[in-house]
Coordinates of C-alpha atoms and ligand atoms in Angstrom, one line a residue:
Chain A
X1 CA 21.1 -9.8 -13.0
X2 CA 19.2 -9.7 -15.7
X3 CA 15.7 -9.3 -13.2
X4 CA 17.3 -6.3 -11.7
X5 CA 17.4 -5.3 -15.6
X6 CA 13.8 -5.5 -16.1
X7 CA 12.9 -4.2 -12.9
X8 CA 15.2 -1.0 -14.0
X9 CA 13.5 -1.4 -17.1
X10 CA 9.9 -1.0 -15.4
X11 CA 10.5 1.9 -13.1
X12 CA 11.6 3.9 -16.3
X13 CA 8.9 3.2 -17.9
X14 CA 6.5 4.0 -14.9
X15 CA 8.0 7.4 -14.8
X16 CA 8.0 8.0 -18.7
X17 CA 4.3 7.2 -17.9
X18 CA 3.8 9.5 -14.8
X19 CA 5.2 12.1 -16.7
X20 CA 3.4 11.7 -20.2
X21 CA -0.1 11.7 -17.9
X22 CA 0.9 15.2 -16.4
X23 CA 1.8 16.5 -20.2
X24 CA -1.0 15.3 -21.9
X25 CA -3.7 15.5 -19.4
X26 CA -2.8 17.6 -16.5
X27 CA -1.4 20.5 -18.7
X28 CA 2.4 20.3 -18.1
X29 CA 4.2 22.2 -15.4
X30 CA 4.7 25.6 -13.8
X31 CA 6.3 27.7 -10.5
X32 CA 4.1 30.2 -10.5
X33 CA 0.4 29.1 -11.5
X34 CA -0.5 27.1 -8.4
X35 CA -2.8 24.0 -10.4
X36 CA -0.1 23.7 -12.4
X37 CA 2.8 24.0 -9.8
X38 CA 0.7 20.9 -8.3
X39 CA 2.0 18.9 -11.0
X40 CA 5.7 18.9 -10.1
X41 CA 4.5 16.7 -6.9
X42 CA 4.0 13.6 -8.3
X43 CA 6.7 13.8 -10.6
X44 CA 9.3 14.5 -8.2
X45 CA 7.9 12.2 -5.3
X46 CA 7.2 9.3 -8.0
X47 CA 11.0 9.8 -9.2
X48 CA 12.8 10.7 -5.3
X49 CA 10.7 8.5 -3.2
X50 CA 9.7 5.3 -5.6
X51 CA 11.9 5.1 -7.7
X52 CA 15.6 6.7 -6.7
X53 CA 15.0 5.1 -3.5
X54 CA 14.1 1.7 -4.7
X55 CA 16.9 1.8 -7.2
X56 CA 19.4 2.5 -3.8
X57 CA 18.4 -0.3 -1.9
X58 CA 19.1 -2.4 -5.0
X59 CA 22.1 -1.1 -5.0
X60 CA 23.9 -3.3 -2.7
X61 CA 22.5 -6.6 -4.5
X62 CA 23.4 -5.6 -8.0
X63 CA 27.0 -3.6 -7.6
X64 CA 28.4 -6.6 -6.4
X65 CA 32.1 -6.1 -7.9
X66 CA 32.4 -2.5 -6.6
X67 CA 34.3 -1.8 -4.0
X68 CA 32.1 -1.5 -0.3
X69 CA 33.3 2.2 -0.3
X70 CA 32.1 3.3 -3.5
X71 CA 28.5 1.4 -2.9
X72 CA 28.2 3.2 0.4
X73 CA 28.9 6.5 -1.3
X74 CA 26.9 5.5 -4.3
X75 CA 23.5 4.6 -1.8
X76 CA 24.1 8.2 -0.3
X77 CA 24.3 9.9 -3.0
X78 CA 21.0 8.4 -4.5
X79 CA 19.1 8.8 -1.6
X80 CA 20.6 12.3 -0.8
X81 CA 19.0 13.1 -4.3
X82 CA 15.9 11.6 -3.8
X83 CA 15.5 13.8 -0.2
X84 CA 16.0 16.8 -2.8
X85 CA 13.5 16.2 -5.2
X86 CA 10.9 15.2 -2.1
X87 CA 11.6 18.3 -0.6
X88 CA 11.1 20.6 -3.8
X89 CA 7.9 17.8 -4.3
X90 CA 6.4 19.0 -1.3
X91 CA 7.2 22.5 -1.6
X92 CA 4.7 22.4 -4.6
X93 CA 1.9 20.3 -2.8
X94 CA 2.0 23.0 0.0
X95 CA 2.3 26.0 -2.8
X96 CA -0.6 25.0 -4.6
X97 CA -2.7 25.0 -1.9
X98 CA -1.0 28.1 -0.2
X99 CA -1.4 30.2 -3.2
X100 CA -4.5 28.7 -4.4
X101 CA -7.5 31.0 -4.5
X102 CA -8.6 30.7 -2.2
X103 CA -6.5 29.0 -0.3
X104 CA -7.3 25.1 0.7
X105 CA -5.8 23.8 4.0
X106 CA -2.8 21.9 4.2
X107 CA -2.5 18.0 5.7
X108 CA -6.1 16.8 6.0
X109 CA -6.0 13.5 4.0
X110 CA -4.6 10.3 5.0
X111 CA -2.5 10.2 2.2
X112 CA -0.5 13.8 3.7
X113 CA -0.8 12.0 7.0
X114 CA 0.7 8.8 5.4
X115 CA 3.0 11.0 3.6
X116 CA 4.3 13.2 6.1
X117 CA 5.3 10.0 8.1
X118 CA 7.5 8.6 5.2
X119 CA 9.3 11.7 4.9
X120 CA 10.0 12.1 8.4
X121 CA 11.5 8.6 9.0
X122 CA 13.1 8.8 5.7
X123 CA 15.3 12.0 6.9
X124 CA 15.9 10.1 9.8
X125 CA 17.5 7.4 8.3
X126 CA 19.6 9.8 6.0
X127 CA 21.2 11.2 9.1
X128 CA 21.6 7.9 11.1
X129 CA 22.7 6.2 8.1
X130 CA 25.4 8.8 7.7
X131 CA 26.4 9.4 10.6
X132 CA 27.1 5.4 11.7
X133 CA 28.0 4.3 8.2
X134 CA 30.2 6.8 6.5
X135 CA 31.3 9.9 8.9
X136 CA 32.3 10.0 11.4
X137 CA 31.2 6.2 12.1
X138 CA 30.2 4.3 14.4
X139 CA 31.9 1.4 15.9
X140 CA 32.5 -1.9 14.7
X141 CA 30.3 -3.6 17.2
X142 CA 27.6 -0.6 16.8
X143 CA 27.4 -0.7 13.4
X144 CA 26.7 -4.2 13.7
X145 CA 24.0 -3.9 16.3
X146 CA 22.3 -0.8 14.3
X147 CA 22.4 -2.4 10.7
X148 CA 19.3 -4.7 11.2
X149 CA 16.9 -2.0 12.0
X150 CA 18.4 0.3 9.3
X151 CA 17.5 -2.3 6.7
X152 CA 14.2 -3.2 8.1
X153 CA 13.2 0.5 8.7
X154 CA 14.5 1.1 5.2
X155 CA 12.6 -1.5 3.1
X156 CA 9.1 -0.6 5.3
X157 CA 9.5 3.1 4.7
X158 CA 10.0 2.6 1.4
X159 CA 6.6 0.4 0.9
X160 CA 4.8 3.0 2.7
X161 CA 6.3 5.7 0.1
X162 CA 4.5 3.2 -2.4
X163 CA 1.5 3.0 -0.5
X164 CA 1.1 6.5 -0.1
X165 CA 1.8 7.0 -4.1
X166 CA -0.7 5.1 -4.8
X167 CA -3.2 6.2 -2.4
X168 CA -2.3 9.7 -3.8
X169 CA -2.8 9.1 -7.7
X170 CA -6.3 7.5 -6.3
X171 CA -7.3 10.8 -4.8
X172 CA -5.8 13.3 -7.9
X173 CA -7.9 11.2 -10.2
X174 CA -11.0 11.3 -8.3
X175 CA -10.8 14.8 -7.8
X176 CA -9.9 15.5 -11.3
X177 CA -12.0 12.8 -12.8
X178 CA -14.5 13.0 -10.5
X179 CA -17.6 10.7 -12.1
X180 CA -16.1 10.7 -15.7
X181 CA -13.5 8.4 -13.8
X182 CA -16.5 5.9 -15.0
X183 CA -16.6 5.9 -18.0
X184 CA -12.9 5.0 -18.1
X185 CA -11.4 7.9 -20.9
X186 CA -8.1 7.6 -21.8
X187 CA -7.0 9.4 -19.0
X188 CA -8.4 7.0 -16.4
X189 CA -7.0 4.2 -18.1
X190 CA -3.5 5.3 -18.2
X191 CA -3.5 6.5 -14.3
X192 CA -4.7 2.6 -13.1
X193 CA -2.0 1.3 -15.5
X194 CA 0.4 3.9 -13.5
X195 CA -0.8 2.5 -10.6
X196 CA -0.3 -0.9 -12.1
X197 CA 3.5 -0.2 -12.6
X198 CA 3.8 1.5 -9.6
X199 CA 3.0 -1.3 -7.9
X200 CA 4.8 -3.9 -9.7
X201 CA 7.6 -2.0 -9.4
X202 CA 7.7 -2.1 -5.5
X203 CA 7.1 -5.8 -5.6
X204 CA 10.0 -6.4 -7.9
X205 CA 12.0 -4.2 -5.7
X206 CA 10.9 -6.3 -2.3
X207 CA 11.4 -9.3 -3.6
X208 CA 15.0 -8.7 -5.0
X209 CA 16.0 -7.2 -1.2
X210 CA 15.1 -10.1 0.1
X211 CA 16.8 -12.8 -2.1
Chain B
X1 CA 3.5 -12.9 22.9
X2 CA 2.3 -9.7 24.3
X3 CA 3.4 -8.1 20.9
X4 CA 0.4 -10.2 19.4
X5 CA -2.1 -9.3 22.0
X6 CA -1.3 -6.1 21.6
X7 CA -1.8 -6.6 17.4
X8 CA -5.0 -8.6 18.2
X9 CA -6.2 -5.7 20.3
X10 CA -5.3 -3.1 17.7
X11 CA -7.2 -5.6 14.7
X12 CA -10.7 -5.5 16.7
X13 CA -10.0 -1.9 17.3
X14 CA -10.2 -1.2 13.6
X15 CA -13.4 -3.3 13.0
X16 CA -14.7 -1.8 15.7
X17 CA -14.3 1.7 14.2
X18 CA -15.4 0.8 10.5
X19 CA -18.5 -0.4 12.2
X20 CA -19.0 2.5 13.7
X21 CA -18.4 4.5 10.9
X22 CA -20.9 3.1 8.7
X23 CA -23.3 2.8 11.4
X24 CA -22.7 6.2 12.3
X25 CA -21.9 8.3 9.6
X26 CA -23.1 5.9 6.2
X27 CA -26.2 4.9 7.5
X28 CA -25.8 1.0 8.4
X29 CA -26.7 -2.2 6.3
X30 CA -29.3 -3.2 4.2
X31 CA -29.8 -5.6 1.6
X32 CA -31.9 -4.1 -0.3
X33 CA -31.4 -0.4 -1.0
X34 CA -27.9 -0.8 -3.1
X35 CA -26.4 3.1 -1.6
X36 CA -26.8 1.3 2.1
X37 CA -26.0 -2.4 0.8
X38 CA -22.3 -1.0 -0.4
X39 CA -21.7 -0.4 3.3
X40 CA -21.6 -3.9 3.7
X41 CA -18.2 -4.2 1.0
X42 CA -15.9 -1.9 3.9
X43 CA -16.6 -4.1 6.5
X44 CA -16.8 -7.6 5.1
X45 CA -13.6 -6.8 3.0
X46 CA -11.3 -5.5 5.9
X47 CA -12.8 -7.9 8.5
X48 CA -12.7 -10.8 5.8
X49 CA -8.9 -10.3 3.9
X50 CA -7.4 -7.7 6.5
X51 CA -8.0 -9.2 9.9
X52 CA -8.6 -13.0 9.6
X53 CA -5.9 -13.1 6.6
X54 CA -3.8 -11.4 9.3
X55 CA -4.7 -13.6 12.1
X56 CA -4.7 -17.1 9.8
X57 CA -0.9 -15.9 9.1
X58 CA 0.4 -15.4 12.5
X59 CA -1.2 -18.1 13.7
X60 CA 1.8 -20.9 13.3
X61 CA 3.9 -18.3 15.0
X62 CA 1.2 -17.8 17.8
X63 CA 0.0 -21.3 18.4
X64 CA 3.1 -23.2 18.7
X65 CA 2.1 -25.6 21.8
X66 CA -0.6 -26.8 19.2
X67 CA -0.6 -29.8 16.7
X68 CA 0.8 -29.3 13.5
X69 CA -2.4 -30.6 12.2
X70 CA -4.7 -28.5 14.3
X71 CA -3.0 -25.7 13.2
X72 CA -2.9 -26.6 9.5
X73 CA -6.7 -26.7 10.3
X74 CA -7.3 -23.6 11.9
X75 CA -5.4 -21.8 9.0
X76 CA -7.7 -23.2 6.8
X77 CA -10.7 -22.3 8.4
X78 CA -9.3 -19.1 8.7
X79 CA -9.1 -18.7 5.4
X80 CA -12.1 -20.1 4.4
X81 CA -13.9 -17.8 6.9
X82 CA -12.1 -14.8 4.8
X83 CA -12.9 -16.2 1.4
X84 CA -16.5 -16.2 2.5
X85 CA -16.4 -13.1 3.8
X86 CA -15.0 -11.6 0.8
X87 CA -17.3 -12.9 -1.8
X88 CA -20.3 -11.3 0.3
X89 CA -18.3 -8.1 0.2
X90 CA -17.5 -8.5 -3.6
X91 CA -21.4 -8.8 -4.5
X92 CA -22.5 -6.5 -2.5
X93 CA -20.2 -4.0 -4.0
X94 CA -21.3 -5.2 -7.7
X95 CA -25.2 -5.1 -6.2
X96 CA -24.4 -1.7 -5.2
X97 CA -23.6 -0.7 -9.1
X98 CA -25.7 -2.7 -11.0
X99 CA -28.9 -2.1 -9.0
X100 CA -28.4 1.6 -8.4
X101 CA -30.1 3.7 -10.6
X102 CA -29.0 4.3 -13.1
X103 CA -26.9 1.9 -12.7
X104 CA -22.9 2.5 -12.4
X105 CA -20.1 0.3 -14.3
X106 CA -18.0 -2.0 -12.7
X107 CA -14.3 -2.3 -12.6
X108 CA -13.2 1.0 -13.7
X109 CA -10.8 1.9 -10.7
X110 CA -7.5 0.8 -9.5
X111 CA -9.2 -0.2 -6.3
X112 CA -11.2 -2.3 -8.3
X113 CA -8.1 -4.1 -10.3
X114 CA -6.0 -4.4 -7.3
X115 CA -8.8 -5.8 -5.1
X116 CA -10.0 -8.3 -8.1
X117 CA -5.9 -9.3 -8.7
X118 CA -5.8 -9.8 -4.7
X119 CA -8.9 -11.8 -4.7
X120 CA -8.2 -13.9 -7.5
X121 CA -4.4 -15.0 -6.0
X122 CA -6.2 -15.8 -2.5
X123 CA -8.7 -18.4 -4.0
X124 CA -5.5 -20.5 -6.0
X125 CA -3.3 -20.1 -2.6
X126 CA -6.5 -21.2 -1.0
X127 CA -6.9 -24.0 -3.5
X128 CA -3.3 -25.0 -3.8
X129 CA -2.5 -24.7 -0.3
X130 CA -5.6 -27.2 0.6
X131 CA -4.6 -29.5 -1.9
X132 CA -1.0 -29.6 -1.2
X133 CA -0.9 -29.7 2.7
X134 CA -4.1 -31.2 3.8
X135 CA -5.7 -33.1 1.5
X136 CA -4.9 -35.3 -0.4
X137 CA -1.5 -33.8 -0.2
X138 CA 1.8 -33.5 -1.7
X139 CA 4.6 -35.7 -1.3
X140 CA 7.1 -34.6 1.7
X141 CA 9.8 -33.4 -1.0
X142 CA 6.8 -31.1 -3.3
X143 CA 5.3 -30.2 -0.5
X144 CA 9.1 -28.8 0.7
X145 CA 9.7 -27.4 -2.7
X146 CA 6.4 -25.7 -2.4
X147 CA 6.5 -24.0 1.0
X148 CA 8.6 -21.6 0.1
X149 CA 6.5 -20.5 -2.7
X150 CA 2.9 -20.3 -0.7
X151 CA 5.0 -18.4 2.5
X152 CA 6.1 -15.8 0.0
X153 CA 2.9 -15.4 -2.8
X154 CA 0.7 -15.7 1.2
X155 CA 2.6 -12.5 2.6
X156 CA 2.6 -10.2 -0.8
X157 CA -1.7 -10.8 -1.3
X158 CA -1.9 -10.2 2.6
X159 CA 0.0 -6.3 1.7
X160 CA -2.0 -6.3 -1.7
X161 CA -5.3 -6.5 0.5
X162 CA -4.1 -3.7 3.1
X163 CA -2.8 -1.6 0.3
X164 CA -6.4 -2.1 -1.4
X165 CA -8.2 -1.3 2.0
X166 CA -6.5 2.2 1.9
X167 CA -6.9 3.3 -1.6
X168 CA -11.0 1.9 -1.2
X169 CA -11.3 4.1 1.9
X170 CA -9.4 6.9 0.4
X171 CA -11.9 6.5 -2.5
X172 CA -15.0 6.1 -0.6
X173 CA -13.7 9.3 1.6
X174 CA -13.7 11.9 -1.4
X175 CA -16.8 10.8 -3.0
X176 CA -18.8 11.1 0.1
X177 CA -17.0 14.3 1.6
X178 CA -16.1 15.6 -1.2
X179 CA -14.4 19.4 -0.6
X180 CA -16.1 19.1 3.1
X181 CA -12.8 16.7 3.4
X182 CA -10.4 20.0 3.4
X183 CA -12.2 21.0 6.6
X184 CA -11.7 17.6 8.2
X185 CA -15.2 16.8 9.9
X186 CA -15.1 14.5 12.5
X187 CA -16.0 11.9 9.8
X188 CA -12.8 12.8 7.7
X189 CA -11.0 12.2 10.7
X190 CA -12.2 9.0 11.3
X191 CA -11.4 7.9 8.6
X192 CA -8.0 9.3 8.4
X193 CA -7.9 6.7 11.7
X194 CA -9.4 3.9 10.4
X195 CA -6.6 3.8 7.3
X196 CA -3.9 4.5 10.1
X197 CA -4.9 1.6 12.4
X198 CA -5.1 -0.5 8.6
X199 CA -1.9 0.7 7.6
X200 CA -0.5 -0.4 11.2
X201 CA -2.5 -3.6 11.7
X202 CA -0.7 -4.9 8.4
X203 CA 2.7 -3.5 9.3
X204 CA 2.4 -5.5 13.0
X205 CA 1.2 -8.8 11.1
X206 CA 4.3 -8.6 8.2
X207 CA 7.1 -7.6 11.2
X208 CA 5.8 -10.6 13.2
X209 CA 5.5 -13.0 10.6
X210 CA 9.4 -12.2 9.7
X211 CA 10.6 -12.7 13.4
Ligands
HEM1 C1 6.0 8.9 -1.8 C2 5.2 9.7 -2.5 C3 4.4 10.9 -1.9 C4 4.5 11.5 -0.7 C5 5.5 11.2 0.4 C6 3.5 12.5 -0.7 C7 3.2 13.4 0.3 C8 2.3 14.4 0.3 C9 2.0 15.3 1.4 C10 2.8 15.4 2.7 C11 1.0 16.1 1.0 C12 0.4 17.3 1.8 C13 0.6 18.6 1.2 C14 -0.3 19.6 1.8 O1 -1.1 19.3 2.7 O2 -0.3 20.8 1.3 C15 0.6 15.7 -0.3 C16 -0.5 16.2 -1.0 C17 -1.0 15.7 -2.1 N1 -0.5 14.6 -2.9 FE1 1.2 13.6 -2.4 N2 2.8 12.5 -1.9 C18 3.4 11.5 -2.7 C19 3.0 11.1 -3.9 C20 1.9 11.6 -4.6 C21 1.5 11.1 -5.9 C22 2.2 10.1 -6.8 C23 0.3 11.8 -6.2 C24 -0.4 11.6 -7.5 C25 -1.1 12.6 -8.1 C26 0.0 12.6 -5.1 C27 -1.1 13.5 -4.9 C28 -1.3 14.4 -3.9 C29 -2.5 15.3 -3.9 C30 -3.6 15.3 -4.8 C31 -2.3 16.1 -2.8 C32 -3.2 17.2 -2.3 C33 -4.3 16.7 -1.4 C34 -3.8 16.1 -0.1 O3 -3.2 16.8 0.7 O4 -3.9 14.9 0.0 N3 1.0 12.5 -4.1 N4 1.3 14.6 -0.7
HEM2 C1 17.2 7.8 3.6 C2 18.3 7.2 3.6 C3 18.5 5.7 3.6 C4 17.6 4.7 3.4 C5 16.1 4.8 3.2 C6 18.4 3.5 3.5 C7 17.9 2.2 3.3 C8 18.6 1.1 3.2 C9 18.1 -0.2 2.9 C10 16.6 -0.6 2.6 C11 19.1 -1.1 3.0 C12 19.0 -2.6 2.7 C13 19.6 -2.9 1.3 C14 19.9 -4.4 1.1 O1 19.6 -5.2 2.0 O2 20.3 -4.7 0.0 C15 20.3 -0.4 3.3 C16 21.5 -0.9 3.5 C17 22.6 -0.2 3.9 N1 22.7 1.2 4.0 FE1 21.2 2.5 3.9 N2 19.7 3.8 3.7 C18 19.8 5.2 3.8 C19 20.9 5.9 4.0 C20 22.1 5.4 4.2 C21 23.3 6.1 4.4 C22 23.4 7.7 4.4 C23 24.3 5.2 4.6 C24 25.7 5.6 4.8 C25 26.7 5.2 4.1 C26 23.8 3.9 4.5 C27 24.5 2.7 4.6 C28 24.0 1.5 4.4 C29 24.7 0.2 4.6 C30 26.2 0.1 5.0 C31 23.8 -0.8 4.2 C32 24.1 -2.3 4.3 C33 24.5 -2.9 3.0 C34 24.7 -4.4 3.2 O3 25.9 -4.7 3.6 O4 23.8 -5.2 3.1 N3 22.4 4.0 4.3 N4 19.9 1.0 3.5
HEM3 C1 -9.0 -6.2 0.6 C2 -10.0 -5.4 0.6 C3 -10.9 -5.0 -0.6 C4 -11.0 -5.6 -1.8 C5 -10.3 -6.9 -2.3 C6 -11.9 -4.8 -2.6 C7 -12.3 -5.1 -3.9 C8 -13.2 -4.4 -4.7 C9 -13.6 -4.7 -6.0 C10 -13.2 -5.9 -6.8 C11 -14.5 -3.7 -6.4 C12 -15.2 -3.6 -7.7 C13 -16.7 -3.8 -7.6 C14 -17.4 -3.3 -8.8 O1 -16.7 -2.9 -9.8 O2 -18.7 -3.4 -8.8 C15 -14.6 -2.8 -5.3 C16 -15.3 -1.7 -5.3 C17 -15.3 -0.7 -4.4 N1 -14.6 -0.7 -3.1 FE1 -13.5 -2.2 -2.5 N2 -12.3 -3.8 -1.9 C18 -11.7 -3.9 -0.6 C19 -11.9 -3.0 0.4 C20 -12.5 -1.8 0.4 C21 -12.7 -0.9 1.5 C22 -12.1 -1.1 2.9 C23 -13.4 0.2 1.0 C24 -13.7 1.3 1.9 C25 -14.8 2.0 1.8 C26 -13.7 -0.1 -0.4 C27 -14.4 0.8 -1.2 C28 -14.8 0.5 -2.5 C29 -15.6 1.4 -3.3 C30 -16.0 2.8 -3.0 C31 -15.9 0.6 -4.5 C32 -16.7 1.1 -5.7 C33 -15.9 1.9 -6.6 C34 -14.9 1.1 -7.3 O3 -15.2 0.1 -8.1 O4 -13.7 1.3 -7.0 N3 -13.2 -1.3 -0.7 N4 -13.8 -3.2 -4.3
HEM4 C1 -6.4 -25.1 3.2 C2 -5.6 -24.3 2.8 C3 -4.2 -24.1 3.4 C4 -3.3 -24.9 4.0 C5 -3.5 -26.3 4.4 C6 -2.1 -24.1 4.3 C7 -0.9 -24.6 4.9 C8 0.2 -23.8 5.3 C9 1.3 -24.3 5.9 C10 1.7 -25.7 6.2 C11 2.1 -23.3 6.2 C12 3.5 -23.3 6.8 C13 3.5 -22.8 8.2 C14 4.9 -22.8 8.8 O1 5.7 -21.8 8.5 O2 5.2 -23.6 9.6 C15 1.4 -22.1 5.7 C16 1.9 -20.9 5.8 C17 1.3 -19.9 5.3 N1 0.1 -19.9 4.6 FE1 -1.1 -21.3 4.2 N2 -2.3 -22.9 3.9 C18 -3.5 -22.8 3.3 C19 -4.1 -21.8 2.7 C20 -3.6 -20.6 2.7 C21 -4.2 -19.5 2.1 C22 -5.5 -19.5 1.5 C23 -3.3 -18.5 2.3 C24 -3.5 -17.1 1.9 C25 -3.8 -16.6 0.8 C26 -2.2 -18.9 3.0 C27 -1.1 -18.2 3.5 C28 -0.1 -18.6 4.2 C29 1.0 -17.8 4.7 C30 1.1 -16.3 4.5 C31 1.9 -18.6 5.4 C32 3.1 -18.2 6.1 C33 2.9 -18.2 7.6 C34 4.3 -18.2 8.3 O3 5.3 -17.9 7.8 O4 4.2 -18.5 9.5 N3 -2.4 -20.2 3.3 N4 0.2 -22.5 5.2
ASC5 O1 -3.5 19.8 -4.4 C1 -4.5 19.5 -5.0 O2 -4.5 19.3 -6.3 C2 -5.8 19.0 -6.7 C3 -6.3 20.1 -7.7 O3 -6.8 21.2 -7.0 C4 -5.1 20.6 -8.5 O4 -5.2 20.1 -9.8 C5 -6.6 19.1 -5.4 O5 -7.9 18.9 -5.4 C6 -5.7 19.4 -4.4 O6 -6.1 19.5 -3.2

């Protein structure tokens, strides 16, 4: 469908954007200097959690023609890759505060708190998605009964991985930005017009699950 | 249903802790001095297009021994309630920058465009929806044709307005704490509550309105 194709269209471009305003502005990316090792989270989480994730939901609307057996395999593959890069995403928030000097404390924002929740339910539905969809299976009947909540827990965890992206670009900028943000540079333009795509992204995504 | 008591319960719970929160830790209300008159923006806002937008929504799923009419009316005075509410909140957020001195610019953040986007879309669904079901009216088959359209466009402003709530708190969090958020104060924390009872008000209102 040739929505689906803009929406495609969109998210590539929100992460071209994401990861031109981490170049340009937030000095590119490293494993060992901790500011910089910051910079891998919101690539990785913006890629993993918006945007492989939305792209595997969507998957069951637009691979129509495939067989039920490849799309199942093709929805865990995606989301087993987004889990990846959230992990490795996270590994680099915590490090950069870890190995800051000195150190900040971990998980005192709403947005970690926000975050740590999506995560969690997130893994959850990996392994109860695996385990009653594709091996070893659950029932017919089961199935059934558990598909509902799999797709309702599905499309809310993935608005709150939304929320919580946007939420945390809000807080990088301030802190960064701090009262420059004002003046609206360059820099302050491009971040609201991430968050612009970030959120018309999940929209487009929403409203194609549900038609 | 108990499920909406308990939601309605949870709502006053939140307005009862932004209240508080000002009151306690931002100093109150006043119309005069624009640091204290901003305070006024948090609570108008999520009492105005977080709680009544929420309650206006459910309420043709809660009041179902009611007229059709009397409910068509309540929504709209629901609404109208919120729209007040919000313009209040909007000027005393300008006020806030244009009187401060020096005096700050407006509309720089992503708060900002969200809130103004969600604002905008609520006053034509206000309009539209009053013209097309209460007066004068549509015709039975527009009116049918329409429904769909002002369900849907009603739903996605109601999550634009929760999603602004959290990045404005989130905002309003780091440029008051500032680092002192790292060592979570009992204010931080509060506030980490408020946007958790936000974030679950909204997700109570959009699984009820679904069911
Ligand atoms: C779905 C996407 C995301 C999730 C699940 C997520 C999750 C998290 C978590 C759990 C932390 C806590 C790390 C710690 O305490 O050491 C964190 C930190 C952080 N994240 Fe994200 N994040 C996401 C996207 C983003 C994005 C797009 C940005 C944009 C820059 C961002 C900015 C930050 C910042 C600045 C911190 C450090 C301060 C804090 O703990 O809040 N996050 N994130
Ligand atoms: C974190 C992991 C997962 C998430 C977030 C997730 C989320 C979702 C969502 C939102 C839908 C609804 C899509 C739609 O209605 O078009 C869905 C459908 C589905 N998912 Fe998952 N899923 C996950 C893992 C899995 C796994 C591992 C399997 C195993 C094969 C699986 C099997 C299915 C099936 C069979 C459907 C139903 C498709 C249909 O017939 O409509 N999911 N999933
Ligand atoms: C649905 C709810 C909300 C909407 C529609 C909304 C809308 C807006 C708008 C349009 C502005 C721009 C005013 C200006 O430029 O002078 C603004 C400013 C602001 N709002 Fe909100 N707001 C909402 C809720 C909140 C909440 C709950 C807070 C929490 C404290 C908040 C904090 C702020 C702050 C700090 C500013 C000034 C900085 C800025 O322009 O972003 N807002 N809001
Ligand atoms: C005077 C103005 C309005 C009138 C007369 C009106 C009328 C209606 C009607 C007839 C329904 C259908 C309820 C049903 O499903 O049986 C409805 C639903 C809805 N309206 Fe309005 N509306 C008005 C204003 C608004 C405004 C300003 C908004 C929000 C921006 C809004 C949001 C909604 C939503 C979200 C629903 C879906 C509720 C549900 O599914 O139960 N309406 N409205
Ligand atoms: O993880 C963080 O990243 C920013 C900044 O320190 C890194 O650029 C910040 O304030 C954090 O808490």
């Amino acid at each position: 469908r040739s929505l689906y194709s803009f929406a495609t269209a969109l998210g590539v471009g929100m992460l071209v954007m994401v990861l031109s305003w981490l170049v340009k502005y937030r000095d590119g990316f490293s494993w060992s200097d901790p500011q910089l090792q910051f910079n891998w989270h919101p690539l990785l989480m913006v890629t993993g959690l918006v945007f492989l994730y939305g792209q595997s939901i969507l998957i069951y609307r637009t691979g129509r023609n495939a067989t039920k057996k490849r799309l199942k395999v093709t929805h865990a593959l995606l989301h087993l890759s987004a889990f990846i890069l959230a992990v490795i995403g996270l590994k680099a928030a915590f490090d950069s505060h870890n190995y800051a000097k000195p150190p900040k404390p971990n998980l005192y924002t709403l947005h970690s708190w926000f975050g740590l929740v999506a995560v969690i339910i997130f893994t959850g539905q990996f392994v109860f998605g695996f385990v009653s969809f594709l091996f070893p299976g659950l029932s017919r009947t089961l199935r059934a009964a558990f598909l509902p909540v799999h797709v309702a827990t599905g499309i809310a965890t993935f608005t709150l991985c939304v929320v919580t992206a946007l939420v945390g670009i809000t807080e990088k900028t301030i802190w960064t930005l701090g009262s420059k943000y004002q003046d609206l540079p360059s820099e302050g333009v491009m971040v609201n017009f991430i968050g612009l795509f970030i959120a018309f992204w999940g929209i487009l995504v929403l409203y194609l699950v549900n038609d």
